[in-house]
Every structure is written in structure tokens, then in C-alpha cells.
Amino acid sequence: MGLFDALRDFSLLTWLREERQSRRLILFIVFIALLLDNMLLTVVVPIIPSYLYTVDDEAAQVVRNNSISPLSPSGTFQSIVSLYDNTTRLTGFTPQMSNAGPVTPAPTFGTPPQNGSDCPKADDQLLNENVRVGLLFASKATVQLITNPFIGPLTNRIGYQIPMFAGFCIMFVSTLMFAFSSSYTLLFLARSLQGVGSSCSSVAGMGMLASVYTDDEERGNAIGIALGGLAMGVLVGPPFGSVMYEFVGKTAPFLILAVLAVLDGALQLFVLQPSKVEPENQKGTALFTLMKDPYILIAAGSICFANMAIAMLEPALPIWMMETMCPRKWQLGVAFVPASISYLIGTNIFAVLAHKMGRWLCSLIGMLLVGVSILCVPFAKDIYGLIVPNFGVGFAIGMVDSSMMPIMGYLVDLRHVSVYGSVYAIADVAFCMGFALGPSAGGAIARSIGFPWLMTIIGVIDILFAPLCYFLRNPPANEEKMAILMDSNCSMKTRSYSTQGSSYQMGDDFDPESPE
């Protein structure tokens, strides 16, 4: 019993019980939640276009075969009918004609491409996939966009734990639906349901981090690490999905994600204790008041348009590659690896560097780099030509996200009440608008005027928006908030905020008369 007691004392549950209030453990939970959510977001990118095209092509092939082949099941009777048709309708009939009749259609409809690659023709059926795939991808972000305004205020009333756990439950159901759905309607429903779960996880997760990391620099580092989980999901998702789809099948990657989601849910259940209602101790600024703040709108716009670039690439790039490069299935996902790796690098580097160089400048450069990189994508002639522009796109979006996500919390502390659920709901709305408008509009534009013009449009938009980030250089504090900052009797959670040329120190231990 002595050994058993010793093992129990050093068990994982004991460690978790002791670390329940640790900020690092909360950061780890948010990291894993964003990782799994974005793996599910991107694992479908290489699977769905190819899967839907295969299903539609098989259905069309069956229709064509049924319309050409005789209806009789008997091979002998088919020959008799063929003989009858040929002798009555054709002149100059020979036995060789009757023997050739049933054999010649076979290579036309049943033989796969000889080069072993997935090389469909650029016909109307493939072009129509742009719209269908774009709408399916956009459904998740559209539903998330609708849900976010309700989740933000909800976290202010009941806390972050319950919405966070609800997000896990919904994501688990959505993953199982992806695994076993075979029709476009069910896949569309699964993708839409994922939007509700993502809204709960992302808004509650970011708000939770902003509330426990009260220092601006620490908050930026923590959000950078959390965005690293998002980047890891984006990085692993496409190649993982494409390789599993190529060699195992459509169901396997989603079942693996479902198992990982269960483990994450168990960790949340034990650490966060989602049965407890823990509302904020002060009333936050109304959501619509935050939405009218021009500085919050500029930050949200940066997040929206930067992510819209990769959102347009996700459905359109695989189909464009199928039209022009004749790739294998696994290459459709591997094409996104450079963007995913560079996003991971960018979020980790600029989580620290952006605070020193100025988050406004980091975002401005990132928006310009997104525009230039996305303009270069259509010049690629093969999969290797996509490496540099995709790398630039991912790195630049990492610069923007790692700068603008912390600045959203900073703007609330500077100009409003330091309650973060609603402002990160706005940030997630901006993110979702990019991923809703991007695939839906992008699919229709790619079909109408072509993929190169689609990339030109979003690239120019990002470049034109970039100068607006200059207004975030030194945002003014709200007059009422400035009065609070000067009141030594007021207790504030957030401390040590600085802008260029001015600084504010807030906290319970702040004494305005104390020497610097």
C-alpha cells in the first residue's frame, strides 16, 4: 500500500488538482482547443473538393452508362439485340461490326487516367465545384459569425468555463458527422454545426486568457502561444487529411480527431469545472458600443481582410491545381504546408517582437506582405512554385493576428471596461467574416472570371487597407477611463499599459504619489 499511495500522490490527477488555478494550465487548455478546432477546420480542405468531385463524377458516369448500355442483363441477348439493330438500321453489315459494338465504350468510361494522377478535365462539372465547395466551407464561418454576438455577452454573465466546454461537445458531434456523412447536405450540416462549437471555444478561450494575463506584454505572449495552437492546427490539418484520405479513406482522419477531442474534453471537465457559473465582477461595455469604436473596427478589419486571403485560397486553390497542375490527392493538402509553417513561425516571433516594434507597424507590414504574396500565387506553374507565395501569405497573416488580437484587449482596457468577452467576440466575428465571404464569394468569382483575377482582387484590397493601421499607433484613451486611471482609490485588474509616448500603470498596489 505504501507504493500505491506514493504513486497516487504523484499521479497526473494530483498534479492537475494542484495546478487547477495555474495560468499556464489554462493557456495549455486553450492551446489544445484551438489546435483541434483548426485541425477540423483545415483537414477537410484537401478532402472535400476531391471527394465531392469523385462522388459527382461517379454519379454522372452511371447516368451515361445507363443511357448508352442496353437494359438487358444477359450478354447473349445483348448480342442478339445488337445484331438486330445493326441489320435493320445499318447497310453493309458485317460480323466484325457486331463484335466491336459492345466493346468500344469500355475504355471511354471505365478506365482511370494512365498517369496515375487525379487529373480531371476542366469542364463545367469541375468549375461548378468552386461554388459548391466554397459555400460548404463558408457555412462554418457564417454560422460562427451569427453565433458570436450571443456568445460574447453570455461569457460576461456566466463566465468562460461553460461556453468553453459546450464548444468541445459540439465539435465532437460535428467531427463524427464528417466521418460518416456521404452526401453534400450532411457535410454542409456538419460544417455549419462546427461553426457554433468554434464560436464557443474561440471567444471563451481568448477572453479567459485576457482575464488571467493582465499585463499587456504577458497577454501578448500568451495570445501568441494560443495562436500557435491555431497555427499548428492549420499546419497539421491539410497534410494529415490528404495523406489519410489517399491511403486510408475519408472516415479515418475524423475518427482520430474525435478521439483527441474526447481527451481535451476530459481535461476541461476536470480543470475548468464547467458546472460552475462564474460571472464577471463588473459589467462590461455593450457590444454595440464596442462595435462603434473606430479603433476596434480598424483592428477587426485587419483581422478580417488578412484572413480572407487564405480563406479564398482554401476552396479555390485545390480546384485550380486540379485544372492546371494535375496533382495527386495528397499534394492538394501539402500545398498549404508552407503557409501553415510560416504562420506558426510568424505568430511566435511577433508575439514578442510586435510589442517592441509597435503592433500597428507590425500589422501594417503584414497587410502589405499578404497583398504582395497573394498576387504572386497565380504565377506558379507547379506545386513547387506555390512554396514561396504561400509561405509569404502565412507569415504575413501571423504578423497581423499576433498584433491585432492583443491590441483588441488593450483597446478595451484603454477606452472601455476591462471585460473581454464582447471584444473577442468582435475579433472572432472579423475572423469569421473573412472565412465566410472568402470561400463563398471567392468560389463564385473564380468560376466567373478565373482564379488569377480572384487573387488580384483580394491582394489589392489588403494593400489598400494597410495604411489604416497607422491610426492604431497611439489611440487616445476614453475621457472617463482617463479619470479612472487618475483615481488612486479605483482598483483595476489591468496594469502596465504603454503606447508610444505615454504610459499608464494600473492596479491595486498603484500609488500615484509614490516616486517613480
Tab-separated table of C-alpha atoms in Angstrom, residues 24-391:
chain	number	residue	atom	x	y	z
A	24	ARG	CA	-0.098	28.012	-17.703
A	25	LEU	CA	-2.593	25.169	-17.484
A	26	ILE	CA	-5.406	27.427	-18.694
A	27	LEU	CA	-3.158	28.521	-21.556
A	28	PHE	CA	-2.487	24.854	-22.384
A	29	ILE	CA	-6.238	24.070	-22.482
A	30	VAL	CA	-6.920	26.999	-24.804
A	31	PHE	CA	-3.945	25.958	-26.963
A	32	ILE	CA	-5.296	22.401	-27.364
A	33	ALA	CA	-8.845	23.608	-28.013
A	34	LEU	CA	-7.704	25.927	-30.803
A	35	LEU	CA	-5.417	23.216	-32.184
A	36	LEU	CA	-8.218	20.653	-32.550
A	37	ASP	CA	-10.742	23.198	-33.770
A	38	ASN	CA	-8.458	24.344	-36.565
A	39	MET	CA	-7.368	20.831	-37.431
A	40	LEU	CA	-11.028	20.064	-38.085
A	41	LEU	CA	-11.299	23.374	-39.950
A	42	THR	CA	-8.478	22.566	-42.356
A	43	VAL	CA	-8.462	18.762	-42.537
A	44	VAL	CA	-11.435	18.994	-44.905
A	45	VAL	CA	-9.633	21.364	-47.300
A	46	PRO	CA	-7.936	18.641	-49.408
A	47	ILE	CA	-10.653	16.030	-48.799
A	48	ILE	CA	-13.933	17.744	-49.678
A	49	PRO	CA	-13.161	19.081	-53.205
A	50	SER	CA	-11.761	15.740	-54.370
A	51	TYR	CA	-14.421	13.697	-52.560
A	52	LEU	CA	-17.363	15.695	-53.943
A	53	TYR	CA	-15.906	15.639	-57.457
A	54	THR	CA	-15.432	11.867	-57.234
A	55	VAL	CA	-18.995	11.313	-55.999
A	56	ASP	CA	-20.481	13.580	-58.672
A	57	ASP	CA	-18.311	12.081	-61.400
A	58	GLU	CA	-19.324	8.540	-60.451
A	59	ALA	CA	-22.995	9.532	-60.478
A	60	ALA	CA	-22.630	11.185	-63.877
A	61	GLN	CA	-20.768	8.144	-65.207
A	62	VAL	CA	-23.561	5.809	-64.086
A	63	VAL	CA	-26.090	8.002	-65.891
A	64	ARG	CA	-24.010	7.991	-69.060
A	65	ASN	CA	-23.503	4.209	-68.946
A	66	ASN	CA	-27.215	3.596	-68.369
A	67	SER	CA	-28.139	5.837	-71.275
A	68	ILE	CA	-25.758	4.038	-73.684
A	69	SER	CA	-25.695	0.424	-72.489
A	70	PRO	CA	-28.656	-1.936	-73.316
A	71	LEU	CA	-31.029	-2.608	-70.449
A	72	SER	CA	-30.929	-6.409	-70.698
A	73	PRO	CA	-28.769	-8.252	-68.121
A	74	SER	CA	-27.977	-11.138	-70.474
A	75	GLY	CA	-24.783	-10.922	-72.518
A	76	THR	CA	-26.140	-13.267	-75.202
A	77	PHE	CA	-29.354	-11.306	-75.546
A	78	GLN	CA	-27.372	-8.073	-75.852
A	79	SER	CA	-25.571	-9.521	-78.871
A	80	ILE	CA	-28.873	-10.568	-80.425
A	81	VAL	CA	-30.349	-7.112	-79.930
A	82	SER	CA	-27.198	-5.546	-81.313
A	83	LEU	CA	-27.370	-7.859	-84.293
A	84	TYR	CA	-30.983	-6.949	-84.853
A	85	ASP	CA	-30.345	-3.214	-84.569
A	86	ASN	CA	-27.361	-3.313	-86.898
A	87	THR	CA	-29.075	-5.371	-89.621
A	88	THR	CA	-32.192	-3.246	-89.694
A	89	ARG	CA	-30.606	0.227	-89.301
A	90	LEU	CA	-27.233	-0.100	-90.994
A	91	THR	CA	-26.281	-1.049	-94.510
A	92	GLY	CA	-23.206	-3.041	-95.319
A	93	PHE	CA	-23.358	-5.013	-92.024
A	94	THR	CA	-20.523	-7.413	-91.230
A	95	PRO	CA	-19.980	-9.721	-88.243
A	96	GLN	CA	-16.992	-7.663	-87.180
A	97	MET	CA	-19.272	-4.691	-86.542
A	98	SER	CA	-21.439	-6.661	-84.144
A	99	ASN	CA	-18.409	-7.872	-82.203
A	100	ALA	CA	-16.965	-4.396	-81.909
A	101	GLY	CA	-20.177	-2.785	-80.705
A	102	PRO	CA	-20.270	-3.811	-77.029
A	103	VAL	CA	-16.508	-3.488	-76.514
A	104	THR	CA	-15.649	0.011	-77.690
A	105	PRO	CA	-17.403	2.081	-74.991
A	106	ALA	CA	-15.472	0.429	-72.131
A	107	PRO	CA	-12.222	2.450	-72.298
A	108	THR	CA	-14.132	5.705	-72.604
A	109	PHE	CA	-16.000	5.482	-69.299
A	110	GLY	CA	-14.334	2.969	-67.040
A	111	THR	CA	-10.570	3.315	-67.421
A	112	PRO	CA	-8.729	5.575	-64.921
A	113	PRO	CA	-6.090	8.089	-66.068
A	114	GLN	CA	-2.997	6.353	-67.297
A	115	ASN	CA	-0.532	8.599	-65.420
A	116	GLY	CA	-1.911	7.590	-62.034
A	117	SER	CA	-2.672	11.163	-61.008
A	118	ASP	CA	-6.036	12.708	-60.245
A	119	CYS	CA	-6.366	14.707	-63.420
A	120	PRO	CA	-9.970	15.702	-64.208
A	121	LYS	CA	-10.859	17.739	-67.227
A	122	ALA	CA	-11.508	21.457	-66.759
A	123	ASP	CA	-15.178	21.007	-67.674
A	124	ASP	CA	-18.382	22.558	-66.317
A	125	GLN	CA	-18.643	19.901	-63.623
A	126	LEU	CA	-15.248	20.827	-62.163
A	127	LEU	CA	-15.968	24.556	-62.427
A	128	ASN	CA	-19.268	24.048	-60.581
A	129	GLU	CA	-17.326	22.535	-57.687
A	130	ASN	CA	-15.895	26.013	-56.977
A	131	VAL	CA	-19.306	27.272	-55.922
A	132	ARG	CA	-20.430	24.156	-54.024
A	133	VAL	CA	-17.153	23.768	-52.139
A	134	GLY	CA	-16.986	27.491	-51.446
A	135	LEU	CA	-20.478	27.545	-49.942
A	136	LEU	CA	-19.747	24.475	-47.829
A	137	PHE	CA	-16.528	25.974	-46.464
A	138	ALA	CA	-18.210	29.322	-45.834
A	139	SER	CA	-21.100	27.779	-43.904
A	140	LYS	CA	-18.949	27.250	-40.811
A	141	ALA	CA	-17.773	30.851	-40.683
A	142	THR	CA	-21.261	32.176	-41.477
A	143	VAL	CA	-22.851	30.292	-38.592
A	144	GLN	CA	-19.975	31.312	-36.325
A	145	LEU	CA	-20.493	34.913	-37.406
A	146	ILE	CA	-24.148	34.747	-36.375
A	147	THR	CA	-23.390	32.986	-33.080
A	148	ASN	CA	-20.554	35.225	-31.832
A	149	PRO	CA	-22.681	38.243	-30.805
A	150	PHE	CA	-24.591	35.961	-28.425
A	151	ILE	CA	-21.557	34.110	-27.010
A	152	GLY	CA	-19.633	37.281	-26.067
A	153	PRO	CA	-22.262	38.761	-23.721
A	154	LEU	CA	-23.061	35.246	-22.456
A	155	THR	CA	-19.498	34.832	-21.165
A	156	ASN	CA	-19.886	38.096	-19.251
A	157	ARG	CA	-22.925	36.637	-17.453
A	158	ILE	CA	-21.937	33.021	-16.759
A	159	GLY	CA	-18.154	33.012	-17.168
A	160	TYR	CA	-15.896	31.328	-19.704
A	161	GLN	CA	-15.916	27.721	-18.467
A	162	ILE	CA	-19.380	26.571	-19.586
A	163	PRO	CA	-19.168	28.010	-23.134
A	164	MET	CA	-15.684	26.508	-23.477
A	165	PHE	CA	-16.928	23.025	-22.604
A	166	ALA	CA	-20.026	23.433	-24.779
A	167	GLY	CA	-17.693	24.174	-27.683
A	168	PHE	CA	-15.941	20.840	-27.145
A	169	CYS	CA	-19.236	18.902	-27.114
A	170	ILE	CA	-20.468	20.499	-30.337
A	171	MET	CA	-17.129	19.985	-32.078
A	172	PHE	CA	-17.160	16.288	-31.139
A	173	VAL	CA	-20.600	15.801	-32.710
A	174	SER	CA	-19.544	17.711	-35.815
A	175	THR	CA	-16.431	15.546	-36.209
A	176	LEU	CA	-18.467	12.333	-36.104
A	177	MET	CA	-20.866	13.751	-38.685
A	178	PHE	CA	-17.948	14.484	-41.020
A	179	ALA	CA	-16.694	10.938	-40.570
A	180	PHE	CA	-19.913	9.185	-41.558
A	181	SER	CA	-21.622	11.663	-43.913
A	182	SER	CA	-21.604	10.818	-47.610
A	183	SER	CA	-23.953	13.447	-49.049
A	184	TYR	CA	-23.369	17.140	-49.656
A	185	THR	CA	-26.300	18.064	-47.393
A	186	LEU	CA	-24.954	16.217	-44.353
A	187	LEU	CA	-21.437	17.548	-44.920
A	188	PHE	CA	-22.901	21.060	-45.118
A	189	LEU	CA	-24.757	20.492	-41.844
A	190	ALA	CA	-21.612	19.156	-40.132
A	191	ARG	CA	-19.608	22.178	-41.271
A	192	SER	CA	-22.312	24.573	-40.060
A	193	LEU	CA	-22.526	22.857	-36.672
A	194	GLN	CA	-18.774	23.236	-36.302
A	195	GLY	CA	-19.286	26.998	-36.503
A	196	VAL	CA	-21.300	27.004	-33.273
A	197	GLY	CA	-18.627	24.996	-31.445
A	198	SER	CA	-15.824	27.198	-32.767
A	199	SER	CA	-17.631	30.314	-31.601
A	200	CYS	CA	-17.871	28.964	-28.062
A	201	SER	CA	-14.246	27.789	-27.935
A	202	SER	CA	-12.549	30.797	-29.519
A	203	VAL	CA	-14.490	33.582	-27.784
A	204	ALA	CA	-14.361	31.921	-24.357
A	205	GLY	CA	-10.725	30.876	-24.784
A	206	MET	CA	-9.408	34.297	-25.787
A	207	GLY	CA	-11.500	36.035	-23.154
A	208	MET	CA	-10.214	33.648	-20.495
A	209	LEU	CA	-6.597	34.369	-21.442
A	210	ALA	CA	-7.174	38.131	-21.444
A	211	SER	CA	-8.688	37.932	-17.961
A	212	VAL	CA	-5.874	35.883	-16.371
A	213	TYR	CA	-2.965	37.599	-18.164
A	214	THR	CA	-3.477	41.204	-17.120
A	215	ASP	CA	-0.130	42.662	-18.163
A	216	ASP	CA	-0.062	43.848	-21.770
A	217	GLU	CA	3.247	42.200	-22.660
A	218	GLU	CA	2.355	38.932	-20.894
A	219	ARG	CA	-1.041	38.942	-22.580
A	220	GLY	CA	0.564	39.385	-25.973
A	221	ASN	CA	2.904	36.455	-25.317
A	222	ALA	CA	0.072	34.234	-24.073
A	223	ILE	CA	-2.176	35.038	-27.026
A	224	GLY	CA	0.781	34.408	-29.309
A	225	ILE	CA	1.199	30.938	-27.815
A	226	ALA	CA	-2.535	30.273	-28.140
A	227	LEU	CA	-2.414	31.369	-31.764
A	228	GLY	CA	0.442	28.889	-32.090
A	229	GLY	CA	-2.136	26.201	-31.345
A	230	LEU	CA	-4.301	27.633	-34.111
A	231	ALA	CA	-1.258	27.616	-36.391
A	232	MET	CA	-0.427	24.026	-35.501
A	233	GLY	CA	-3.966	23.001	-36.390
A	234	VAL	CA	-3.734	24.820	-39.701
A	235	LEU	CA	-0.294	23.283	-40.276
A	236	VAL	CA	-1.167	19.673	-39.488
A	237	GLY	CA	-4.726	19.620	-40.863
A	238	PRO	CA	-4.287	19.693	-44.668
A	239	PRO	CA	-1.378	17.221	-44.999
A	240	PHE	CA	-2.867	14.952	-42.339
A	241	GLY	CA	-6.222	14.950	-44.118
A	242	SER	CA	-4.806	14.459	-47.601
A	243	VAL	CA	-2.463	11.605	-46.639
A	244	MET	CA	-5.132	9.787	-44.610
A	245	TYR	CA	-7.688	10.269	-47.390
A	246	GLU	CA	-5.275	8.977	-50.024
A	247	PHE	CA	-4.123	5.846	-48.184
A	248	VAL	CA	-6.816	5.048	-45.563
A	249	GLY	CA	-10.072	6.728	-46.536
A	250	LYS	CA	-12.328	9.658	-45.686
A	251	THR	CA	-13.518	8.394	-42.309
A	252	ALA	CA	-10.151	7.780	-40.615
A	253	PRO	CA	-8.895	11.374	-40.052
A	254	PHE	CA	-12.184	12.457	-38.482
A	255	LEU	CA	-12.297	9.481	-36.110
A	256	ILE	CA	-8.775	10.287	-34.918
A	257	LEU	CA	-9.803	13.912	-34.299
A	258	ALA	CA	-12.867	12.706	-32.378
A	259	VAL	CA	-10.660	10.643	-30.021
A	260	LEU	CA	-8.363	13.632	-29.412
A	261	ALA	CA	-11.402	15.820	-28.749
A	262	VAL	CA	-12.605	13.424	-26.044
A	263	LEU	CA	-9.242	13.721	-24.268
A	264	ASP	CA	-9.437	17.514	-24.433
A	265	GLY	CA	-12.983	17.423	-23.070
A	266	ALA	CA	-11.903	15.292	-20.123
A	267	LEU	CA	-9.160	17.799	-19.290
A	268	GLN	CA	-11.615	20.698	-19.472
A	269	LEU	CA	-14.133	18.851	-17.312
A	270	PHE	CA	-11.608	18.306	-14.540
A	271	VAL	CA	-9.718	21.600	-14.617
A	272	LEU	CA	-12.303	24.208	-15.616
A	273	GLN	CA	-15.238	22.589	-13.770
A	274	PRO	CA	-17.812	23.861	-16.288
A	275	SER	CA	-20.746	23.215	-13.940
A	276	LYS	CA	-19.829	26.365	-12.002
A	277	VAL	CA	-21.253	29.735	-13.065
A	278	GLU	CA	-18.637	32.461	-12.562
A	279	PRO	CA	-19.861	35.798	-13.951
A	280	GLU	CA	-17.576	38.823	-14.283
A	281	ASN	CA	-17.425	41.059	-11.215
A	282	GLN	CA	-18.147	44.178	-13.287
A	283	LYS	CA	-20.489	44.928	-16.147
A	284	GLY	CA	-18.749	45.068	-19.493
A	285	THR	CA	-19.229	47.636	-22.219
A	286	ALA	CA	-22.159	46.892	-24.509
A	287	LEU	CA	-21.299	45.002	-27.673
A	288	PHE	CA	-22.731	47.666	-29.983
A	289	THR	CA	-20.765	50.382	-28.183
A	290	LEU	CA	-17.564	48.460	-28.860
A	291	MET	CA	-18.581	47.983	-32.485
A	292	LYS	CA	-18.850	51.769	-32.919
A	293	ASP	CA	-15.284	52.330	-31.677
A	294	PRO	CA	-13.278	53.236	-34.833
A	295	TYR	CA	-10.019	51.833	-33.449
A	296	ILE	CA	-11.604	48.464	-32.682
A	297	LEU	CA	-13.095	48.484	-36.187
A	298	ILE	CA	-9.668	49.076	-37.768
A	299	ALA	CA	-8.157	46.207	-35.775
A	300	ALA	CA	-11.097	43.972	-36.682
A	301	GLY	CA	-10.789	44.956	-40.346
A	302	SER	CA	-7.127	43.956	-40.373
A	303	ILE	CA	-8.006	40.537	-38.990
A	304	CYS	CA	-10.854	40.142	-41.486
A	305	PHE	CA	-9.068	41.073	-44.716
A	306	ALA	CA	-5.808	39.333	-43.863
A	307	ASN	CA	-7.551	36.043	-43.151
A	308	MET	CA	-9.858	36.471	-46.151
A	309	ALA	CA	-6.811	35.877	-48.352
A	310	ILE	CA	-6.177	32.360	-47.046
A	311	ALA	CA	-9.941	31.758	-46.852
A	312	MET	CA	-10.222	32.357	-50.596
A	313	LEU	CA	-7.261	30.088	-51.253
A	314	GLU	CA	-8.668	27.095	-49.348
A	315	PRO	CA	-11.520	26.140	-51.703
A	316	ALA	CA	-10.184	27.674	-54.919
A	317	LEU	CA	-6.524	26.590	-54.884
A	318	PRO	CA	-7.135	22.790	-54.897
A	319	ILE	CA	-9.590	23.117	-57.794
A	320	TRP	CA	-7.219	25.416	-59.717
A	321	MET	CA	-4.430	22.885	-59.139
A	322	MET	CA	-6.696	20.102	-60.441
A	323	GLU	CA	-7.307	22.183	-63.559
A	324	THR	CA	-3.724	23.250	-64.272
A	325	MET	CA	-1.219	21.001	-62.449
A	326	CYS	CA	-2.811	17.540	-62.472
A	327	PRO	CA	-1.711	16.743	-58.852
A	328	ARG	CA	-2.224	13.648	-56.742
A	329	LYS	CA	-4.695	13.819	-53.840
A	330	TRP	CA	-2.024	14.172	-51.155
A	331	GLN	CA	-0.483	17.133	-52.979
A	332	LEU	CA	-3.714	19.117	-52.626
A	333	GLY	CA	-3.124	19.315	-48.879
A	334	VAL	CA	0.665	19.552	-48.942
A	335	ALA	CA	0.363	22.758	-50.991
A	336	PHE	CA	-0.820	24.537	-47.820
A	337	VAL	CA	2.097	23.356	-45.663
A	338	PRO	CA	4.368	26.377	-46.395
A	339	ALA	CA	1.599	28.778	-45.329
A	340	SER	CA	0.943	26.791	-42.168
A	341	ILE	CA	4.617	26.570	-41.160
A	342	SER	CA	5.197	30.265	-41.784
A	343	TYR	CA	2.055	31.177	-39.820
A	344	LEU	CA	3.398	29.226	-36.856
A	345	ILE	CA	6.746	30.992	-37.178
A	346	GLY	CA	5.150	34.408	-37.574
A	347	THR	CA	2.841	34.155	-34.558
A	348	ASN	CA	5.690	33.025	-32.274
A	349	ILE	CA	8.173	35.651	-33.454
A	350	PHE	CA	5.853	38.635	-33.466
A	351	ALA	CA	4.043	37.716	-30.244
A	352	VAL	CA	7.139	39.200	-28.577
A	353	LEU	CA	8.556	41.442	-31.294
A	354	ALA	CA	5.294	43.261	-32.068
A	355	HIS	CA	5.156	44.721	-28.548
A	356	LYS	CA	8.638	46.220	-29.051
A	357	MET	CA	8.338	47.477	-32.635
A	358	GLY	CA	4.743	48.666	-32.318
A	359	ARG	CA	1.764	46.479	-33.057
A	360	TRP	CA	0.365	48.975	-35.549
A	361	LEU	CA	3.579	48.816	-37.616
A	362	CYS	CA	3.705	45.035	-37.447
A	363	SER	CA	0.140	44.811	-38.718
A	364	LEU	CA	0.728	47.388	-41.465
A	365	ILE	CA	3.740	45.475	-42.819
A	366	GLY	CA	1.831	42.210	-42.531
A	367	MET	CA	-1.113	43.525	-44.572
A	368	LEU	CA	1.234	44.716	-47.334
A	369	LEU	CA	3.029	41.370	-47.371
A	370	VAL	CA	-0.261	39.466	-47.577
A	371	GLY	CA	-1.281	41.500	-50.619
A	372	VAL	CA	2.019	41.067	-52.450
A	373	SER	CA	2.243	37.330	-51.692
A	374	ILE	CA	-1.310	36.576	-52.765
A	375	LEU	CA	-0.720	38.390	-56.072
A	376	CYS	CA	2.159	36.004	-56.797
A	377	VAL	CA	0.166	32.757	-56.329
A	378	PRO	CA	-1.289	32.542	-59.884
A	379	PHE	CA	2.224	32.694	-61.392
A	380	ALA	CA	3.015	29.206	-60.035
A	381	LYS	CA	3.334	26.568	-62.777
A	382	ASP	CA	3.623	23.552	-60.446
A	383	ILE	CA	3.359	22.705	-56.760
A	384	TYR	CA	6.936	23.900	-56.138
A	385	GLY	CA	6.054	27.330	-57.464
A	386	LEU	CA	3.483	27.696	-54.679
A	387	ILE	CA	6.061	27.373	-51.867
A	388	VAL	CA	7.309	30.977	-51.729
A	389	PRO	CA	3.984	32.846	-52.159
A	390	ASN	CA	2.150	30.536	-49.730
A	391	PHE	CA	4.971	30.936	-47.224
